[in-house]
XYZ file of C-alpha atoms in Angstrom:
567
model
C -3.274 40.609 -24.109
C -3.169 41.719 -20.431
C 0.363 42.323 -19.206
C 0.638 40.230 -16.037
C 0.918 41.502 -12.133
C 4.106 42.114 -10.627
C 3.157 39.450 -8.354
C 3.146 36.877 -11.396
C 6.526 38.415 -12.737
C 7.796 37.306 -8.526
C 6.601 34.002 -8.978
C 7.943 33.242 -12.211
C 11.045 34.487 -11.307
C 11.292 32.307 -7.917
C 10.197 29.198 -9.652
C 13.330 29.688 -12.324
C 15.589 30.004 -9.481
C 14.421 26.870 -8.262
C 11.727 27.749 -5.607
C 9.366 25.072 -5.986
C 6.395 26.546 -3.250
C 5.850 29.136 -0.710
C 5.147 28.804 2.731
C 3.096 31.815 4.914
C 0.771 33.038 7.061
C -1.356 35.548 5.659
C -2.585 38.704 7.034
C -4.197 42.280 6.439
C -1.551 44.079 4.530
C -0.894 40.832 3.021
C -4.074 39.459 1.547
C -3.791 41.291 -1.953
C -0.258 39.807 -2.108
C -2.293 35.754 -1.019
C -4.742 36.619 -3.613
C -2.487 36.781 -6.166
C -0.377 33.816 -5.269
C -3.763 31.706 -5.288
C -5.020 32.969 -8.422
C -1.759 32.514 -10.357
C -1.003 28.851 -8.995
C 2.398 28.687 -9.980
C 3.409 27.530 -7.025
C 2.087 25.779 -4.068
C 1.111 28.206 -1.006
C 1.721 26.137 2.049
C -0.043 28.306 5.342
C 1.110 27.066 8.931
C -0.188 28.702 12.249
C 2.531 30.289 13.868
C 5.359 32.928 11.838
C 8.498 31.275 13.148
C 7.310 27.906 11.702
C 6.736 29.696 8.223
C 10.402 30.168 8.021
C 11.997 27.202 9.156
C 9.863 25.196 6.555
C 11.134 27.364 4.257
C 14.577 27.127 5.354
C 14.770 22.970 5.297
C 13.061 23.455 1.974
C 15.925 25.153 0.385
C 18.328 23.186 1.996
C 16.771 19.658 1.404
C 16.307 20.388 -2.644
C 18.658 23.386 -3.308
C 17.373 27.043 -4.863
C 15.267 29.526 -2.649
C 13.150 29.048 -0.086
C 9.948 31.003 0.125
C 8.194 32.462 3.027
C 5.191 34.840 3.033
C 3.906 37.212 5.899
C 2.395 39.951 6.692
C 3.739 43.642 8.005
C 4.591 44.150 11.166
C 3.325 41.115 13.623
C 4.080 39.056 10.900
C 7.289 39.862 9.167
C 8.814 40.705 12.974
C 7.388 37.225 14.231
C 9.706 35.184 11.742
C 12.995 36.923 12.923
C 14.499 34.125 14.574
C 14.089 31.634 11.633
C 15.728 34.651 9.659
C 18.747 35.145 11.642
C 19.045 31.180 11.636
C 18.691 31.135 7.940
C 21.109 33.882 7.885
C 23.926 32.322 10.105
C 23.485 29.403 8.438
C 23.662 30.570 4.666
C 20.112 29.256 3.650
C 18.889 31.312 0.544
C 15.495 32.650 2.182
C 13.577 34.640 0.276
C 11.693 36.508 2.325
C 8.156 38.724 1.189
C 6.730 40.890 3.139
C 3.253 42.712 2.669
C 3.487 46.581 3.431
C 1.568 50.106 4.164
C 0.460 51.270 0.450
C 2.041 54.780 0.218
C -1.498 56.366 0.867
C -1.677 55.164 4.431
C 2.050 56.126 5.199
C 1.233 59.720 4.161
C -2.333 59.249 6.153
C -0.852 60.985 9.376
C -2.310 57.807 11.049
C -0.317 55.547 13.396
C -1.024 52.246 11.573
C -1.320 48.860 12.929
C 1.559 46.170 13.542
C 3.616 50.212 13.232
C 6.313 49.781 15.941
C 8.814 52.806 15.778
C 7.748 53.925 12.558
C 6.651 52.746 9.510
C 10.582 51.707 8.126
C 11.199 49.976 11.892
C 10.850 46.611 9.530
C 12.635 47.487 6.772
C 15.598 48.509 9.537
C 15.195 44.977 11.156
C 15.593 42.790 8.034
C 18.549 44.982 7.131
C 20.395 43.574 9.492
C 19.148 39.851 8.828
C 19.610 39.885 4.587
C 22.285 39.968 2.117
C 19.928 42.566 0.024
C 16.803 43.957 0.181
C 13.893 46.038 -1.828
C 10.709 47.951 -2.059
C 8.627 46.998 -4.602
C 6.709 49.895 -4.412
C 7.439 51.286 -8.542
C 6.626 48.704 -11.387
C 9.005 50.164 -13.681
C 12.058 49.667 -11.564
C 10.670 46.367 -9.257
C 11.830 43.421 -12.365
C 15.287 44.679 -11.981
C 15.132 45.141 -8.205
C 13.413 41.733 -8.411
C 16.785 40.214 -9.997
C 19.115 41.623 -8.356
C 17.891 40.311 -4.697
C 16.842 36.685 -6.105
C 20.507 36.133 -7.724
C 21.687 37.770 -4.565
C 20.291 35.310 -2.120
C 21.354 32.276 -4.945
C 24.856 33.719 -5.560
C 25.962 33.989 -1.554
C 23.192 31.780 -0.307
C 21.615 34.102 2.758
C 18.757 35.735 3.356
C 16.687 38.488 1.129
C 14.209 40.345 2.072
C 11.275 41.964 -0.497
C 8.895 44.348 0.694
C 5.259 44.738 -1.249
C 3.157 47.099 -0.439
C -0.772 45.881 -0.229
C -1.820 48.372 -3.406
C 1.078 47.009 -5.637
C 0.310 43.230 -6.017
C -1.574 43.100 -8.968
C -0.162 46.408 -10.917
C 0.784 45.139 -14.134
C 4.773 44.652 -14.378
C 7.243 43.950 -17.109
C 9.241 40.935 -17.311
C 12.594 40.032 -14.401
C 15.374 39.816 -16.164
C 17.384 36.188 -16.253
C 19.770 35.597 -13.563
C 22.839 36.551 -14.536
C 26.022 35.131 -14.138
C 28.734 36.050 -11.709
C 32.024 35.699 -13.350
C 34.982 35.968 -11.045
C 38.880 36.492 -12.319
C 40.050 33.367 -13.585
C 43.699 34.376 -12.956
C 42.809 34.576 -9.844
C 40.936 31.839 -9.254
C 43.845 29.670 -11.246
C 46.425 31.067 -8.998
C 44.783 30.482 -5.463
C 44.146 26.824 -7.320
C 47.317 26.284 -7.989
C 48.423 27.322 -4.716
C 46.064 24.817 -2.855
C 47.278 22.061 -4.633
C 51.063 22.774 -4.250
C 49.960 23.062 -0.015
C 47.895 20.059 -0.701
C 50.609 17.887 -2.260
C 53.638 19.030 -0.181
C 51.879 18.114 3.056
C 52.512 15.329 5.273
C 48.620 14.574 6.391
C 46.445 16.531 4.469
C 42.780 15.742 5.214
C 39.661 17.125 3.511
C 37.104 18.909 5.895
C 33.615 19.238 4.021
C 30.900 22.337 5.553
C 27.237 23.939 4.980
C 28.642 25.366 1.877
C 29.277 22.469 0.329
C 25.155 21.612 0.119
C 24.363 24.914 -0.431
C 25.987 25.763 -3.808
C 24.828 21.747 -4.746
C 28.654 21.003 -5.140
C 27.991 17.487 -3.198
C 28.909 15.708 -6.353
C 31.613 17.816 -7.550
C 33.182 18.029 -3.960
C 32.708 13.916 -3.977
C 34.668 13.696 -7.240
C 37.319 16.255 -6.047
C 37.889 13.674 -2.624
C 38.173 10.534 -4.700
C 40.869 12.578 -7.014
C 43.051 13.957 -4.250
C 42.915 11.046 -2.759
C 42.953 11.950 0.839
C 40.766 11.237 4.471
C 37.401 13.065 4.074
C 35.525 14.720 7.181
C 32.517 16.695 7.665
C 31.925 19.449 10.406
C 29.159 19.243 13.292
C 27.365 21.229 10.792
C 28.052 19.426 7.563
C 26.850 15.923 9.245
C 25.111 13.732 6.671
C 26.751 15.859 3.801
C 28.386 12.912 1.003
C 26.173 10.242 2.377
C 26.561 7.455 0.179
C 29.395 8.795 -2.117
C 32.365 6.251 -3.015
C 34.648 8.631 -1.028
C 37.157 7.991 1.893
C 34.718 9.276 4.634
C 35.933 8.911 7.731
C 32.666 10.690 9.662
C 32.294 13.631 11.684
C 34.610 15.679 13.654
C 33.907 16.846 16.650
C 36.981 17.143 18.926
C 37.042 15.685 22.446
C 33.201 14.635 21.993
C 33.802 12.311 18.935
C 35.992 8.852 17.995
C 39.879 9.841 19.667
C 41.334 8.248 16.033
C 39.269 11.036 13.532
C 40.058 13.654 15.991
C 43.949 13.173 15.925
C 43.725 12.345 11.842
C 42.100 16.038 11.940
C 43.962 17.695 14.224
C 47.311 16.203 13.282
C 46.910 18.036 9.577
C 49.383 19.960 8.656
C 46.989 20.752 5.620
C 43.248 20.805 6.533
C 41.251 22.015 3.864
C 38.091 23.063 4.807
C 35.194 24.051 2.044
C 32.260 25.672 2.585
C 33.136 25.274 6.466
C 31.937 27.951 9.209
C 34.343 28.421 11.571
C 32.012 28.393 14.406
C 32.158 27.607 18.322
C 29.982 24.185 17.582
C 31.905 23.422 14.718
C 35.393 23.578 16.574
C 35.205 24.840 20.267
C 35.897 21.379 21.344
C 38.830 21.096 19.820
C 41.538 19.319 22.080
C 44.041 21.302 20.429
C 42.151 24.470 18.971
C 43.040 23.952 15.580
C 45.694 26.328 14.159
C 43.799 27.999 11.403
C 47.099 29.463 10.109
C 47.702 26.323 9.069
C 44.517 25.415 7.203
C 43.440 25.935 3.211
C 40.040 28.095 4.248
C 37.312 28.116 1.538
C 34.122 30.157 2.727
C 32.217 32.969 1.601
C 33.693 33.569 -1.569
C 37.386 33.830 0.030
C 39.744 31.426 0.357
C 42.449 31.588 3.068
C 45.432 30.026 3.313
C 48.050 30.708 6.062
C 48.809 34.553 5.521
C 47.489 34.719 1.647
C 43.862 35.319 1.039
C 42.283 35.195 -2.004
C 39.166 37.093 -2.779
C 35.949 36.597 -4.984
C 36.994 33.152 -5.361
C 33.609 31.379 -5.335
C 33.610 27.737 -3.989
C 32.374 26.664 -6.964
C 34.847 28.152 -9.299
C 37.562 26.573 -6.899
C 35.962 22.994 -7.079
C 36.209 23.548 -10.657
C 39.907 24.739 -11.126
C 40.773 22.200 -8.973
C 39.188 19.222 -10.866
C 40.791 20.670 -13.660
C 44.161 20.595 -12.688
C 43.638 16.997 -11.298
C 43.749 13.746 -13.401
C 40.318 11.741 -13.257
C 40.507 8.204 -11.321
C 38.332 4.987 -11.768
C 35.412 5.543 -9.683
C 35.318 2.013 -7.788
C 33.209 1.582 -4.229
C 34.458 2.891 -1.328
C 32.705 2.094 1.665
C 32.552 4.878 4.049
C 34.161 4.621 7.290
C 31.510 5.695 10.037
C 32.389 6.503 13.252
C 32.444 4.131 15.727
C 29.334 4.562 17.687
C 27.414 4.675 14.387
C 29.270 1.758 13.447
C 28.657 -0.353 16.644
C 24.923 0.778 15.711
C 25.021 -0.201 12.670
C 26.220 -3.360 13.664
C 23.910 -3.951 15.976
C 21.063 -3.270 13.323
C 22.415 -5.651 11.105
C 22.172 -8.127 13.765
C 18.733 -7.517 15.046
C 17.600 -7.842 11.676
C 18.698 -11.549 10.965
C 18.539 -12.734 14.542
C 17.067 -15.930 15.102
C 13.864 -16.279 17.105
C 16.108 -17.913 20.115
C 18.983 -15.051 19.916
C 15.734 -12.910 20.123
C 14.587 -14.611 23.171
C 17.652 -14.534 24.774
C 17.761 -10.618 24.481
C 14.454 -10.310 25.445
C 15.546 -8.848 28.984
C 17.490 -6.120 27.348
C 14.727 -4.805 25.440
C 12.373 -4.353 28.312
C 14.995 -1.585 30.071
C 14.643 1.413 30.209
C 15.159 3.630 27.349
C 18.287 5.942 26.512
C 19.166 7.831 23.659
C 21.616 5.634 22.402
C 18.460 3.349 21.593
C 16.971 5.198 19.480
C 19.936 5.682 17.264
C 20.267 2.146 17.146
C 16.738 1.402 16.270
C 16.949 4.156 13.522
C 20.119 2.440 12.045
C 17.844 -0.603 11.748
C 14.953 0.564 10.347
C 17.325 2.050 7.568
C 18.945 -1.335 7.453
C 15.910 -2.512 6.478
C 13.984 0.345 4.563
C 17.181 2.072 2.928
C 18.521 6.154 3.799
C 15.806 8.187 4.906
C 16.688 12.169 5.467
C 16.109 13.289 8.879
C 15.401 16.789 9.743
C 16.577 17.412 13.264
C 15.594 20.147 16.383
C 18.877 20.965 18.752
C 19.387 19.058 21.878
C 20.515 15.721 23.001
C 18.179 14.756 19.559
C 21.089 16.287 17.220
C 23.812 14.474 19.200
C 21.697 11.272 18.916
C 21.607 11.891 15.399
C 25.595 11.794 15.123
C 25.379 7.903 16.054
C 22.567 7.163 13.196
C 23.614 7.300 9.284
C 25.382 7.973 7.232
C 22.075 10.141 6.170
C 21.102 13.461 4.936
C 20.638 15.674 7.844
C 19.680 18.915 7.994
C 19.210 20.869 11.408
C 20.673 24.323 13.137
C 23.622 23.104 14.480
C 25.474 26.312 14.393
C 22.402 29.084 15.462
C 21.112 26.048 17.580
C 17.036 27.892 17.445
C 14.551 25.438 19.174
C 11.717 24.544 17.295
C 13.273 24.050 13.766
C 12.680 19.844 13.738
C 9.009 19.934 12.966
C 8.354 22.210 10.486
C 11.619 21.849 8.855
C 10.670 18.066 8.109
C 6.918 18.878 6.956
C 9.295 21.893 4.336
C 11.471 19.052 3.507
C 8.712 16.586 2.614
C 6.885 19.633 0.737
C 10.091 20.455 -1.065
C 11.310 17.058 -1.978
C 8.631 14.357 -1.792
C 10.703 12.594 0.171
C 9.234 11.240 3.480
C 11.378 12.249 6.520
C 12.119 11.019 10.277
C 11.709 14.055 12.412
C 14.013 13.935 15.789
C 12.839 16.173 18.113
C 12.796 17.173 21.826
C 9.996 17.822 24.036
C 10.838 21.384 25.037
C 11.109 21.969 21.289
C 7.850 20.418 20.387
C 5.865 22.668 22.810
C 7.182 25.512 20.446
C 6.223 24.271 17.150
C 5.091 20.579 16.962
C 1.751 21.979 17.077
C 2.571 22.469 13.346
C 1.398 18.907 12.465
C -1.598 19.619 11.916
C -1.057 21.306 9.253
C 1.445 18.446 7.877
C -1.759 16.737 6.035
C -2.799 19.706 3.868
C 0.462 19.968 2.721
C 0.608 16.209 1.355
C 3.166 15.266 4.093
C 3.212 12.525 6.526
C 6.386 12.612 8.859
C 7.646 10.027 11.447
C 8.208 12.318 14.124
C 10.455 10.852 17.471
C 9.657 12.947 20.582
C 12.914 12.834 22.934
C 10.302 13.224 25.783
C 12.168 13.756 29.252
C 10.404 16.297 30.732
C 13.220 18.462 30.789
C 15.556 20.742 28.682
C 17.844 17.942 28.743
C 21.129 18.937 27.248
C 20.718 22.489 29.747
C 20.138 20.229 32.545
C 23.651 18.241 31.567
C 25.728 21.473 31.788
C 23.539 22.976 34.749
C 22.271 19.641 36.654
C 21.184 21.063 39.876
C 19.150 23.440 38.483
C 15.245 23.286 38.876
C 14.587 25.734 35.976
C 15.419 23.007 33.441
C 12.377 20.743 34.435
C 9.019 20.801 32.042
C 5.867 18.701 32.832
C 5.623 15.221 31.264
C 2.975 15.622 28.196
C 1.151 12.986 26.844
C 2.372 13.694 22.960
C 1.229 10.359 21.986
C -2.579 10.994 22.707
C -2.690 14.301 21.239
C -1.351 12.998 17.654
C -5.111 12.178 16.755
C -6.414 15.982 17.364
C -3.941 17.059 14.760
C -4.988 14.316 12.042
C -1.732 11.520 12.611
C -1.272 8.471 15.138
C 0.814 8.687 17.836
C 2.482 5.790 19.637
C 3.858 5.897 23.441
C 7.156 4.064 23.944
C 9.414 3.114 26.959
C 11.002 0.034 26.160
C 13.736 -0.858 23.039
C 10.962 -3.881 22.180
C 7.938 -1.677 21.927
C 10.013 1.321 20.142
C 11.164 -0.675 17.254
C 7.657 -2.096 17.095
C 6.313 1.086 17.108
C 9.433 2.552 14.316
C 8.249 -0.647 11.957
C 4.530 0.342 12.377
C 4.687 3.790 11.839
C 7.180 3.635 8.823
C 4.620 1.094 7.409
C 1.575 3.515 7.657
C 1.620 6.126 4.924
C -1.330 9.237 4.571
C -0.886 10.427 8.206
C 1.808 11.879 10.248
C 3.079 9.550 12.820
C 4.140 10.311 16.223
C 6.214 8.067 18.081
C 6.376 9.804 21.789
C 9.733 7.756 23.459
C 9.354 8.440 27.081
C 13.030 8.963 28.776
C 13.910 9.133 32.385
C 15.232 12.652 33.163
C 19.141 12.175 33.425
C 19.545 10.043 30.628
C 21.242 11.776 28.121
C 23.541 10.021 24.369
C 27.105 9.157 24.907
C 27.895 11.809 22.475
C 26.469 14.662 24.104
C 28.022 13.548 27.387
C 31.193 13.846 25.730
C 30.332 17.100 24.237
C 29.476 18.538 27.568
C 32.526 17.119 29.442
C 34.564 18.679 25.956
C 33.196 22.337 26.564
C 33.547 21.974 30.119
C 37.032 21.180 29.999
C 37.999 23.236 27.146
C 36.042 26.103 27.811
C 35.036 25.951 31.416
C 37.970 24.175 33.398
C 37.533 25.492 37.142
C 34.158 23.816 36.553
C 35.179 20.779 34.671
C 38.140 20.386 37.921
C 34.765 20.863 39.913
């Protein structure tokens, strides 16, 4: 019986750690490492046409279903190509597994200066050390299985980044077996007594409020986290970056927090806690930096990164899981009964408004005729996404940065997934088409125009991987939300494409919109088609920007910026 390759042992060790395909680019140091991965078919090799697109898909496709993500390059031009998705994965606590082909030993010790070399051979393996949570060098069959474990259960056990290095001679050497993950077991006296002090906090506190983060998703403690809420009882909130996170749990969801740039009532229940605990939440400038009255974190119940803080007392290797859990133990299970969530009050009004266009009469339709012939804005399209889910059910969106991620705040509640803390252009597109690959799930893609130009061209490739994507183009011709905190400048302008007629090159239909009537005709239409991507290119007037990021920007202006907010 032939022992199988170490590249066989890799694969069946990703796919029990719940990696369910691989996304890459192949390449010259890397095609030994392809070969294998085709001629083992475990899992599904997904190839794109540009590096940084290999790793976002990767990214949304560990945080859409959970487990790894997978992306394969090449040395060198490659591996170095995909280091912004990396540090975004990183930041944002994605579990990417990263492999990388390498020099075989032979042509390190050639006295050669190799191709895709930059500083020296290790200038790579330098780079990702700074981007991963652990690393190896498959480069000795005895020792790689172990090596192999130890980095996968790494990347699953503090959800970031890994990085494995394989060089091109090593991919089909025979290998024994990777061990089973195995389990990290913290102190239970310690997590019982940071437990037990949480609750205490949580019960002798006058407005205690429950702040969900990234975290949360991550470790798949959605559930668990929703039964904790309905058993303490108290408001629920996500951050900027937890947005869509307990979508249609029976929970007391009040929405999203986001300071001076969100609904005046959830910002005051927030930052009128005198017991805000936060789980799985990054204390980032997006997350919090428009906070009206910068949030005293001495007085919140921190859970992140395996630490939980509270006031002066930290406790550490306190996984969030293992906290969920003590907690649920200590607390008495309730009735689970619905709870409709309370959205805020844009999305509501939106919401509203969907329901309304949906059973309007033909003469209430008439009489609004005038009104959707204007002009478009942002705030449309979040209203005719919140009725095309009023009508079709949740649909996940996957979401660039820009005035498209504040958009998304007024459409839901929805799983969302997008950069909102590393804020990297370019993520929307392939993210959704990693999503789609990842889950089966068709998404709705919101994306800008400067973005696009980065990585829409990535469509193309949408059909071989069985996905067909609604894509929204925010097209302004302009780096919009940079032109709302710098509007006089001239650098912020881009010329007005015509994404609609260059959907059929790349295999999907695209539809031009500038008018509320022909953009939920075109919404309808395109969710209705299934097979092809479908591009629906909304052209916007430069200038017109979402309520919400208006807010955002007067919010950092004022809170961060006041000589020019005065201005």
């Amino acid at each position: 019986m032939t022992t199988p390759t170490l590249t066989a042992r890799l694969l069946h060790a990703l796919k029990a750690r719940g990696a369910t395909e691989i996304f890459g680019i192949p390449g010259d140091f890397a095609l030994p490492l392809f070969r294998e991965i085709e001629r083992e078919a475990l899992l599904p090799l997904h190839t794109f046409s540009h590096e940084p697109a290999v790793g976002f898909a990767a990214d949304a496709a560990a945080r859409a279903r959970g487990g790894l993500g997978v992306a394969a390059v090449t040395y060198g031009a490659g591996a170095l190509n995909m280091v912004n998705a990396v540090a975004s994965a990183y930041a944002e606590r994605v579990p990417l597994v990263v492999i990388s082909g390498a020099p075989a030993a032979h042509e390190i010790t050639s006295g050669f200066v190799l191709h895709h070399q930059v500083k020296t051979t290790d200038s790579q393996w330098q780079i990702y050390h700074e981007l991963s949570a652990d690393r190896a060098r498959l480069d000795d069959a005895v020792d790689a299985p172990a090596q192999i474990a130890r980095v996968l259960d790494t990347a699953l056990r503090r959800s970031l980044p890994v990085y494995l290095e394989i060089p091109r001679d090593m991919p089909a050497v025979p290998c024994g077996a990777v061990p089973a993950t195995s389990p990290h077991l913290p102190d239970p006296d310690a997590v019982a007594a940071c437990a037990d002090e949480m609750l205490a906090r949580l019960r002798g506190a006058r407005q205690p409020v429950l702040m969900v983060g990234v975290e949360v998703r991550r470790f798949g403690l959605e559930s668990r986290v929703a039964e904790l809420a309905r058993r303490l009882g108290m408001p629920v909130v996500t951050t900027f970056m937890g947005r869509g996170l307990l979508a249609g749990a029976d929970v007391p969801l009040h929405g999203t927090y986001l300071g001076l740039a969100g609904d005046p009532a959830l910002t005051a229940l927030v930052e009128g806690s005198d017991a805000l605990a936060m789980l799985g939440v990054i204390v980032s400038d997006t997350n919090f930096a428009v906070s009206a009255q910068r949030i005293a974190l001495q007085r919140t119940l921190h859970a992140f990164d395996d630490r939980v803080t509270m006031g002066y007392h930290s406790y550490h290797d306190v996984p969030l899981a293992a906290l969920v859990e003590a907690l649920l133990a200590r607390l008495p299970a309730v009735a689970s009964k619905p709870a409709p969530a309370a959205a805020p009050a844009a999305a509501s009004a939106s919401a509203a408004k969907a329901a309304v266009l949906s059973a309007a009469a033909p003469a209430a339709a008439a009489a609004a005729s005038s009104a959707d012939e204007a002009a478009l804005q942002p705030a449309d399209i979040a209203d005719a996404l919140n009725a095309l889910l009023a009508r079709h059910g949740a649909v996940p969106i996957a979401s660039d940065v820009g005035d498209c991620l504040f958009t998304a705040m007024d459409v839901g509640p929805t799983a969302l997934i997008a950069p909102g803390y590393y804020a990297t252009m370019g993520y929307g597109v392939p993210a959704g088409i990693g999503l789609q690959a990842a889950t089966g799930q068709r998404p709705i893609v919101l994306v800008g125009d400067g973005a696009f130009q980065m990585t829409g061209w990535e469509l193309g490739n949408a059909g071989r991987a069985g996905c067909d994507p609604v894509v929204i183009v925010f097209n302004n011709a302009s780096w919009e939300m940079l032109r709302a905190f710098t509007p006089d400048a001239g650098f912020n302008a881009l010329p007005r494409w015509d994404f609609a007629a260059m959907a059929a090159g790349m295999g999907g239909d695209g539809h031009a919109v500038a008018t509320r009537a022909e953009l939920h005709a075109a919404l309808e239409r395109a969710w209705a088609t299934r097979g092809r991507f479908q591009l629906v290119d909304v052209r916007l007037a430069p200038g017109a920007v979402s309520p919400t990021l208006s807010r955002f920007v007067r919010a950092v202006k004022r809170v961060s910026m006041p000589d020019d907010a005065a201005g």
